[in-house]
XYZ file of C-alpha atoms in Angstrom:
608
model
C 123.344 84.766 103.413
C 123.470 85.532 107.127
C 119.741 84.939 107.566
C 118.210 81.487 107.214
C 115.989 80.755 104.231
C 113.035 80.419 106.599
C 113.684 83.879 108.040
C 114.017 85.420 104.580
C 110.770 83.851 103.340
C 108.877 84.813 106.496
C 110.125 88.394 106.355
C 109.264 88.716 102.647
C 105.798 87.277 103.308
C 105.243 89.784 106.117
C 106.554 92.597 103.917
C 103.995 91.834 101.216
C 101.109 91.315 103.634
C 101.801 94.354 105.808
C 101.995 96.704 102.847
C 98.605 95.400 101.682
C 97.202 95.775 105.218
C 98.325 99.397 105.579
C 96.977 100.260 102.142
C 93.657 98.430 102.340
C 92.658 97.903 105.975
C 94.295 100.320 108.431
C 96.870 103.017 107.704
C 98.138 102.737 111.268
C 99.551 105.302 113.658
C 103.026 106.505 112.680
C 105.759 107.705 115.054
C 109.422 108.448 114.677
C 111.332 105.507 116.074
C 113.343 107.421 118.663
C 110.149 108.947 120.066
C 108.382 105.590 120.108
C 111.188 103.765 121.898
C 111.497 106.488 124.508
C 107.951 105.719 125.598
C 108.752 102.050 126.228
C 110.316 102.081 129.673
C 110.004 98.313 129.939
C 111.535 97.630 126.533
C 115.212 96.712 126.517
C 115.558 97.335 122.784
C 118.188 99.975 122.122
C 117.136 103.006 120.200
C 117.918 102.525 116.502
C 120.907 104.414 115.171
C 119.545 104.716 111.636
C 118.327 108.232 111.037
C 114.739 108.617 109.930
C 113.509 105.184 111.091
C 109.783 105.023 111.814
C 107.414 102.778 113.755
C 103.819 102.123 112.694
C 101.232 100.767 115.142
C 98.023 98.942 114.216
C 95.395 97.814 116.725
C 94.574 94.176 117.425
C 91.152 94.640 118.968
C 90.441 90.918 119.121
C 93.449 90.571 121.461
C 92.959 93.937 123.204
C 96.470 94.761 122.044
C 98.417 96.159 119.121
C 101.315 95.479 116.768
C 104.194 97.895 116.323
C 106.425 97.485 113.282
C 109.744 99.190 112.562
C 109.804 100.857 109.147
C 113.304 101.028 107.722
C 112.124 102.805 104.575
C 108.970 104.933 104.444
C 107.606 105.549 100.984
C 105.127 107.881 99.305
C 104.365 105.405 96.551
C 103.094 102.330 98.329
C 105.857 99.948 99.407
C 107.447 100.398 102.817
C 110.320 98.254 104.106
C 109.899 96.719 107.565
C 112.147 95.612 110.401
C 111.404 94.219 113.871
C 107.843 93.508 114.984
C 106.507 94.087 118.509
C 103.300 92.815 120.118
C 101.609 94.587 123.018
C 99.389 92.572 125.358
C 98.570 93.165 129.010
C 100.440 96.496 128.936
C 103.765 94.849 128.013
C 105.673 94.548 124.747
C 107.396 91.485 123.329
C 109.075 90.804 120.021
C 106.971 88.802 117.534
C 107.783 86.627 114.537
C 106.691 87.782 111.066
C 104.400 84.865 110.293
C 102.641 85.009 113.680
C 102.096 88.719 113.098
C 100.493 87.983 109.723
C 98.110 85.468 111.293
C 97.126 88.014 113.972
C 96.347 90.582 111.287
C 94.265 88.027 109.369
C 92.297 87.270 112.555
C 91.871 91.008 113.152
C 90.284 91.538 109.747
C 87.923 88.584 109.925
C 86.899 89.259 113.533
C 85.532 92.633 112.408
C 83.297 91.192 109.678
C 79.578 91.158 110.324
C 78.650 88.015 108.430
C 77.773 84.343 108.841
C 80.429 82.941 111.235
C 80.619 79.665 109.299
C 81.345 81.461 106.035
C 83.814 83.788 107.744
C 85.647 80.837 109.278
C 85.868 79.021 105.953
C 87.273 82.044 104.161
C 89.722 82.794 106.957
C 91.064 79.244 106.777
C 91.391 79.573 103.004
C 93.441 82.769 103.322
C 95.665 81.277 106.027
C 96.235 78.225 103.836
C 97.329 80.407 100.918
C 99.635 82.447 103.161
C 101.354 79.273 104.360
C 101.485 77.899 100.819
C 103.032 81.120 99.529
C 105.650 81.286 102.305
C 106.676 77.652 101.886
C 106.953 77.951 98.106
C 108.996 81.127 98.489
C 111.355 79.335 100.901
C 111.726 76.492 98.402
C 112.674 78.847 95.580
C 115.118 80.820 97.741
C 116.784 77.567 98.795
C 117.176 76.508 95.157
C 118.273 79.842 93.730
C 119.892 82.095 96.358
C 123.434 81.522 95.031
C 122.490 81.482 91.339
C 124.275 84.267 89.383
C 121.454 84.182 86.805
C 119.290 86.053 89.314
C 121.239 89.125 88.177
C 121.121 88.313 84.470
C 119.382 90.701 82.084
C 118.649 88.005 79.504
C 114.898 87.765 78.874
C 114.204 84.278 80.223
C 116.597 84.670 83.161
C 114.747 87.778 84.341
C 111.404 86.014 83.813
C 112.547 83.223 86.115
C 114.133 85.400 88.819
C 110.992 86.453 90.717
C 111.628 84.696 94.009
C 109.362 86.994 96.029
C 106.468 87.435 93.598
C 103.784 90.125 93.281
C 104.829 93.123 95.400
C 101.210 94.168 96.092
C 99.718 90.803 96.982
C 99.223 89.185 100.415
C 100.049 85.703 99.069
C 102.542 86.489 96.314
C 103.727 82.917 95.673
C 100.521 80.998 96.368
C 100.071 78.260 93.741
C 97.292 75.945 94.851
C 97.189 72.865 92.666
C 100.916 72.553 92.073
C 102.144 69.333 93.656
C 105.725 68.812 94.772
C 107.290 67.533 91.559
C 105.510 70.185 89.490
C 107.763 72.912 90.883
C 110.961 71.254 89.706
C 109.628 70.933 86.155
C 107.112 73.711 85.624
C 107.835 76.592 88.013
C 109.765 79.380 86.267
C 111.809 79.985 89.422
C 113.282 76.478 89.178
C 114.121 76.840 85.482
C 112.715 73.450 84.480
C 112.479 72.450 80.827
C 109.838 70.053 79.537
C 108.167 68.750 76.409
C 104.559 69.529 75.565
C 101.776 66.951 75.628
C 99.987 66.490 72.289
C 96.549 65.433 71.160
C 95.189 64.676 67.722
C 91.672 66.083 67.614
C 88.964 65.398 65.051
C 88.824 68.449 62.799
C 85.067 68.889 63.262
C 85.697 69.602 66.960
C 88.438 72.169 66.401
C 87.880 75.920 66.404
C 90.742 78.207 65.417
C 91.289 81.779 64.328
C 94.241 83.831 63.185
C 94.890 87.500 62.432
C 97.852 86.666 60.190
C 98.377 84.691 56.995
C 99.299 81.504 58.896
C 96.497 79.565 60.574
C 96.896 78.385 64.160
C 97.406 74.789 63.050
C 100.027 75.881 60.493
C 101.902 77.785 63.207
C 101.837 74.706 65.436
C 103.069 72.365 62.709
C 105.796 74.723 61.502
C 107.091 75.995 64.820
C 106.869 72.843 66.905
C 107.996 70.461 64.154
C 106.867 67.300 65.931
C 107.987 64.732 63.392
C 106.702 61.796 65.423
C 103.184 63.213 65.160
C 103.245 64.142 61.490
C 99.804 63.561 60.058
C 99.419 61.114 57.202
C 97.626 62.432 54.128
C 94.426 60.695 55.159
C 94.666 62.033 58.702
C 95.398 65.578 57.593
C 91.783 66.077 56.564
C 90.392 64.386 59.675
C 92.630 65.458 62.587
C 94.419 68.548 63.904
C 97.417 68.435 66.267
C 97.010 70.424 69.504
C 99.829 71.006 72.036
C 99.019 71.198 75.719
C 100.822 72.019 78.956
C 101.552 68.662 80.664
C 99.693 69.673 83.853
C 96.629 70.688 81.863
C 96.862 67.519 79.771
C 96.681 65.363 82.891
C 93.651 67.326 84.058
C 91.975 66.869 80.667
C 92.619 63.125 80.654
C 90.581 62.842 83.854
C 87.552 64.766 82.558
C 84.576 62.544 81.628
C 83.782 64.474 78.440
C 87.372 64.093 77.205
C 87.547 60.439 78.214
C 84.378 59.794 76.191
C 85.836 61.434 73.083
C 89.049 59.443 73.462
C 87.057 56.205 73.657
C 85.291 57.235 70.442
C 88.686 57.952 68.778
C 87.631 61.550 68.156
C 90.554 62.621 70.331
C 93.823 60.678 70.313
C 96.180 61.035 73.273
C 99.725 61.267 71.852
C 101.669 62.009 75.041
C 104.899 64.002 75.412
C 106.888 64.845 72.279
C 109.079 67.381 70.583
C 111.200 70.317 71.654
C 111.402 71.542 75.226
C 109.880 74.713 76.655
C 110.382 76.612 79.878
C 107.965 78.790 81.844
C 107.949 82.586 81.823
C 106.943 84.569 84.915
C 103.218 83.911 84.448
C 103.875 80.126 84.821
C 101.498 79.220 81.966
C 103.114 81.131 79.082
C 105.934 78.989 77.699
C 109.104 79.981 75.871
C 111.694 78.376 73.644
C 114.546 80.687 72.552
C 114.643 79.520 68.931
C 110.896 79.315 68.223
C 109.193 82.492 66.970
C 106.048 81.824 69.035
C 105.196 81.424 72.688
C 102.258 79.328 73.853
C 99.855 80.266 76.640
C 97.778 77.469 78.186
C 95.100 77.054 80.813
C 96.284 75.532 84.085
C 94.210 73.907 86.866
C 96.171 75.978 89.400
C 95.148 78.979 91.490
C 97.944 81.505 91.085
C 97.591 84.436 93.546
C 93.874 85.302 93.155
C 92.587 83.125 90.359
C 92.310 79.791 88.631
C 94.298 80.405 85.459
C 91.970 79.527 82.610
C 92.035 80.900 79.064
C 88.523 82.281 78.624
C 86.890 82.180 75.211
C 86.443 85.933 75.067
C 90.180 86.343 75.777
C 91.026 84.158 72.792
C 88.834 86.295 70.555
C 90.166 89.514 72.069
C 93.765 88.520 71.373
C 93.110 87.998 67.661
C 90.989 91.134 67.342
C 93.535 93.298 69.142
C 96.443 91.915 67.096
C 94.676 93.092 63.955
C 93.323 96.331 65.404
C 96.599 97.480 66.906
C 98.482 96.737 63.689
C 95.985 98.888 61.771
C 96.486 101.848 64.097
C 100.106 102.074 62.933
C 100.958 103.330 66.420
C 104.261 101.486 66.822
C 105.402 102.785 63.442
C 105.061 106.309 64.803
C 106.422 105.370 68.241
C 108.994 102.637 67.497
C 110.248 102.547 71.092
C 106.819 101.209 72.108
C 105.690 97.725 71.068
C 102.820 95.369 71.859
C 103.522 91.630 71.914
C 100.489 90.312 70.059
C 98.499 87.102 70.486
C 97.449 86.742 66.831
C 96.076 83.199 66.846
C 94.296 80.629 68.963
C 93.082 77.084 68.684
C 90.711 75.098 70.884
C 88.190 72.279 70.981
C 84.513 73.212 70.837
C 82.269 70.959 72.876
C 78.504 71.372 73.320
C 77.603 72.673 76.758
C 81.089 74.004 77.527
C 82.070 77.655 77.119
C 85.657 76.461 77.544
C 86.656 72.855 76.948
C 90.087 73.132 78.627
C 91.918 72.818 75.296
C 92.238 76.579 74.753
C 95.681 77.530 73.388
C 96.793 81.124 72.819
C 99.661 81.623 70.375
C 101.834 84.629 71.171
C 104.489 86.370 69.125
C 108.012 85.897 70.498
C 110.125 89.011 69.872
C 112.711 87.747 72.377
C 114.255 84.935 70.369
C 117.893 84.011 70.802
C 120.011 86.903 69.583
C 117.339 89.430 70.609
C 116.938 88.341 74.218
C 119.861 90.090 75.900
C 119.336 93.148 78.134
C 115.586 92.598 78.101
C 113.891 92.382 81.498
C 110.442 92.456 83.012
C 109.849 95.429 85.295
C 108.849 93.028 88.087
C 112.388 91.585 88.073
C 113.992 95.013 87.767
C 112.237 96.347 90.879
C 112.097 93.183 93.008
C 113.551 93.321 96.518
C 117.076 91.893 96.591
C 118.133 88.979 98.728
C 119.862 89.960 102.017
C 123.343 91.302 101.427
C 122.646 91.998 97.764
C 121.315 94.901 95.710
C 118.358 95.090 93.350
C 118.810 94.627 89.608
C 117.932 98.285 89.054
C 120.582 99.316 91.570
C 123.191 97.198 89.760
C 122.319 98.808 86.426
C 122.446 102.370 87.750
C 125.731 101.902 89.633
C 127.309 100.284 86.564
C 126.317 103.348 84.532
C 127.752 105.641 87.204
C 131.075 103.804 87.029
C 131.114 104.155 83.242
C 130.203 107.837 83.074
C 131.502 109.309 86.346
C 128.129 111.066 86.719
C 126.371 111.104 90.084
C 123.789 108.527 91.173
C 121.062 111.149 90.989
C 122.056 112.304 87.484
C 122.169 108.797 86.054
C 118.951 107.848 87.832
C 117.106 110.843 86.419
C 118.395 110.171 82.913
C 117.367 106.503 83.156
C 113.915 107.402 84.484
C 113.380 110.011 81.764
C 114.317 107.484 79.075
C 111.884 105.017 80.585
C 109.119 107.609 80.610
C 109.705 108.300 76.917
C 109.620 104.599 75.992
C 106.694 103.491 78.118
C 104.575 106.026 79.978
C 104.252 108.785 77.376
C 103.317 106.403 74.498
C 100.721 104.536 76.584
C 98.925 107.761 77.444
C 99.090 108.886 73.793
C 97.699 105.524 72.646
C 94.665 106.062 74.860
C 94.307 109.656 73.683
C 94.670 108.957 69.957
C 92.906 105.603 69.671
C 90.911 105.051 72.855
C 93.024 101.998 73.783
C 94.203 101.674 77.386
C 96.463 98.906 78.649
C 96.567 96.901 81.876
C 100.256 97.655 82.102
C 101.255 96.133 85.410
C 104.858 95.190 86.188
C 104.755 91.602 84.967
C 103.107 92.689 81.703
C 105.878 95.209 81.110
C 109.215 94.306 79.540
C 111.971 96.813 78.804
C 114.813 96.311 76.333
C 117.971 98.193 77.278
C 120.550 99.783 75.015
C 123.818 100.572 76.774
C 121.835 99.836 79.962
C 119.358 102.670 79.323
C 115.691 102.013 78.372
C 115.346 101.668 74.624
C 112.121 99.766 73.769
C 109.090 98.961 75.905
C 106.989 95.824 75.279
C 103.460 95.270 76.573
C 102.078 91.736 76.679
C 98.688 90.380 77.803
C 95.585 89.624 75.754
C 93.539 90.060 78.952
C 94.808 93.601 79.385
C 93.037 95.802 76.813
C 90.367 98.432 77.494
C 88.656 100.045 74.496
C 86.786 103.296 75.080
C 83.094 103.236 74.160
C 83.525 106.877 73.113
C 85.881 105.660 70.338
C 83.756 102.661 69.367
C 82.570 103.929 65.969
C 86.149 104.784 64.982
C 87.597 101.492 66.264
C 84.929 99.406 64.547
C 85.587 101.220 61.280
C 89.291 100.394 61.699
C 88.666 96.745 62.691
C 85.030 95.618 62.178
C 85.554 92.418 64.164
C 86.046 94.489 67.326
C 82.275 94.950 67.318
C 81.861 91.263 68.132
C 83.987 91.286 71.300
C 81.825 93.328 73.628
C 83.995 92.551 76.666
C 86.693 94.798 75.221
C 84.656 98.012 75.515
C 84.381 100.062 78.708
C 83.143 103.501 79.684
C 85.933 106.012 80.141
C 85.342 106.434 83.874
C 86.017 102.721 84.404
C 89.073 102.929 82.144
C 90.477 105.977 83.949
C 90.207 104.194 87.289
C 91.838 100.970 86.128
C 94.432 102.650 83.918
C 95.399 104.895 86.843
C 95.995 101.874 89.033
C 97.887 99.709 86.555
C 99.994 102.386 84.897
C 100.745 104.467 87.981
C 100.251 102.632 91.293
C 101.342 99.175 90.154
C 103.849 100.089 87.465
C 105.439 103.542 87.621
C 105.314 103.847 91.404
C 107.138 100.525 91.760
C 110.042 101.983 89.780
C 110.013 105.233 91.770
C 109.862 103.280 95.025
C 112.797 101.094 94.007
C 114.921 104.125 93.171
C 114.088 105.610 96.562
C 114.542 102.447 98.632
C 117.912 101.816 96.983
C 119.096 105.332 97.836
C 119.680 106.174 94.170
C 117.497 109.282 93.998
C 114.796 110.758 96.204
C 111.225 109.714 95.408
C 110.033 113.315 95.526
C 112.391 114.300 92.725
C 110.974 111.601 90.445
C 107.377 112.409 91.420
C 107.951 116.080 90.569
C 109.458 115.021 87.252
C 106.401 112.831 86.525
C 104.049 115.628 87.506
C 105.827 118.120 85.238
C 105.840 115.670 82.323
C 102.106 115.046 82.796
C 101.391 118.773 82.846
C 103.392 119.267 79.641
C 101.807 116.229 77.988
C 98.315 117.447 78.845
C 98.750 120.479 76.568
C 99.191 118.228 73.508
C 96.290 115.840 74.212
C 92.807 116.290 72.817
C 90.828 113.173 73.690
C 90.518 110.571 76.432
C 94.173 111.006 77.347
C 93.542 114.641 78.318
C 90.843 113.619 80.789
C 93.043 110.825 82.122
C 96.018 113.114 82.767
C 93.776 115.782 84.261
C 92.434 113.140 86.628
C 95.956 112.103 87.678
C 96.895 115.698 88.421
C 93.733 116.684 90.260
C 92.375 113.685 92.166
C 93.380 113.307 95.794
C 93.084 109.525 95.524
C 93.725 106.920 92.838
C 91.551 103.788 92.851
C 93.871 100.908 93.701
C 93.289 97.200 93.369
C 92.836 95.701 96.824
C 94.395 92.268 96.559
C 94.089 91.622 100.292
C 90.376 92.427 100.355
C 89.870 90.420 97.166
C 91.619 87.496 98.839
C 89.796 88.186 102.117
C 86.478 87.550 100.390
C 87.929 84.610 98.404
C 87.045 86.207 95.064
C 88.329 84.815 91.789
C 88.399 88.056 89.824
C 88.526 86.207 86.492
C 85.064 84.719 87.112
C 83.136 87.756 88.377
C 81.431 90.339 86.175
C 83.919 92.473 84.197
C 86.710 90.615 86.047
C 86.193 93.179 88.799
C 88.380 92.860 91.871
C 87.767 95.011 94.939
C 89.309 98.478 94.768
C 90.278 100.855 97.544
C 91.702 104.393 97.566
C 95.404 105.225 97.264
C 96.601 108.680 98.264
C 97.730 110.311 95.023
C 101.304 111.654 95.250
C 100.962 113.206 91.779
C 98.100 115.513 92.747
C 98.790 119.178 93.295
C 97.498 118.745 96.834
C 97.246 115.334 98.518
C 95.044 114.609 101.527
C 95.481 111.689 103.916
C 92.453 109.830 105.247
C 91.601 106.292 106.149
C 91.118 104.006 103.118
C 87.529 102.933 102.608
C 86.659 99.328 101.827
C 84.151 99.005 99.034
C 80.939 97.380 100.223
C 81.197 93.762 99.173
C 79.108 90.923 100.568
C 81.158 88.104 102.036
C 78.508 85.471 101.416
């Protein structure tokens, strides 16, 4: 790499933050680069030779100045690529570093807030801390992995552990508050660590478990983990249940007074580390072993991007209910190229006065066992920015196909995109239309299996990511009566349309379109026209909620879009607020028949 690791991490951090800023705070003033540079008589910078380069300016009112940023790729779908940064103060321009520019933009946002200065200052410091944390962690991972050929692997776990830059629409994409130095080497997916689980024997009267399949949660644990050293004696089998735990969470639990009291009473027995090794998937807290048919998802006392990652009780119930409900719809039997990775069982410890005890364990199906894990990648890895001097994983796949077929880049790209649409986008809209089930299908929740390098089967995973339409409630409860008990699953269709539009389109599909465009494989407009035509054709065959959803996509000038910067700005943990509601802003809809461009409006949200 010609650039230093520090420069790469700083540039990637600026890239993520600036895209959030333009989308959520100020769209900026855009000029063609040659026109902009001609106005700068005192700027020695040569005019750029690259055709079509832009410059975007944003004001810095607190400094009585402005920032100007070169845009090497201008997108219609949300993710620009940036170059040099210029700061204007006292009527002169000087080049600025990416991280300093980020801090100026943070100050600009907070200086405009009309709120208690003490609260504003505290929240500004918190955001700055997370920005620094994210940039330093990113630099660490780039240092460890930049020469690793597995970054280009399409094996399931390799792709899960290849996300060096993190969430493409987040201002602090690698922030992991609560992870200490040695944790990264062992538990961060990017560093590929492998580790044993920490086990407890828990008095049976304290244990709560549920399963949607013939095996109970404790049976799954005993059979799949096969921890011989912890095998329960006959007498113990009626009194204790074995629970696995992530080692970080186990250490947190061992320091909680309520757990310490139960250990002293011998109602919980601390067994320590045992058994087979696991490694982290992209979410950090979902763990994988290639030969075990189950994955395990744990709570962690770590703030990852926006939130403290805790398995909530309603999520445990929702996973079991949805595993049963989705199976009964028979949807994947009719659409075999579309699959949902279910979370059919959970186990936890029930303690009086605690909605969650910290022992919550979600058991997830593992369809990506050894032998079925090749050519299976998360969309986040497929569309991630490449390291300097390299190409994206999607670019590598498309160019390999071009070499094999002698077709053009555009022809192969269109064929690949059409196959992806058929596997993923079309079935998800039909699922909502036929059964009133919408999915929070963001990039990290989306895994695609390839056949001959073309999309073959789409997998959705996330027991937090289901929206059931209240208009379908009678039907869904008749199909799965237990769905009536999980009220957090049901939403009005207007809420679903807004969230589904963001996750399926802005976060997911537009990331793929943007990657194709940024890599020069095919023009974004061509893919957007294809998507628009497919939506128009699909609309004619829909009769329920899906019809209204597609009509909304084709007619609305703006799509509600999750505002991660504003959510972070106000220091909101979206998993703890009502309906897990982050702040949303407006995203100009490139799928609409006519798109307007106006300033994005921040939703009114008290900072206190």
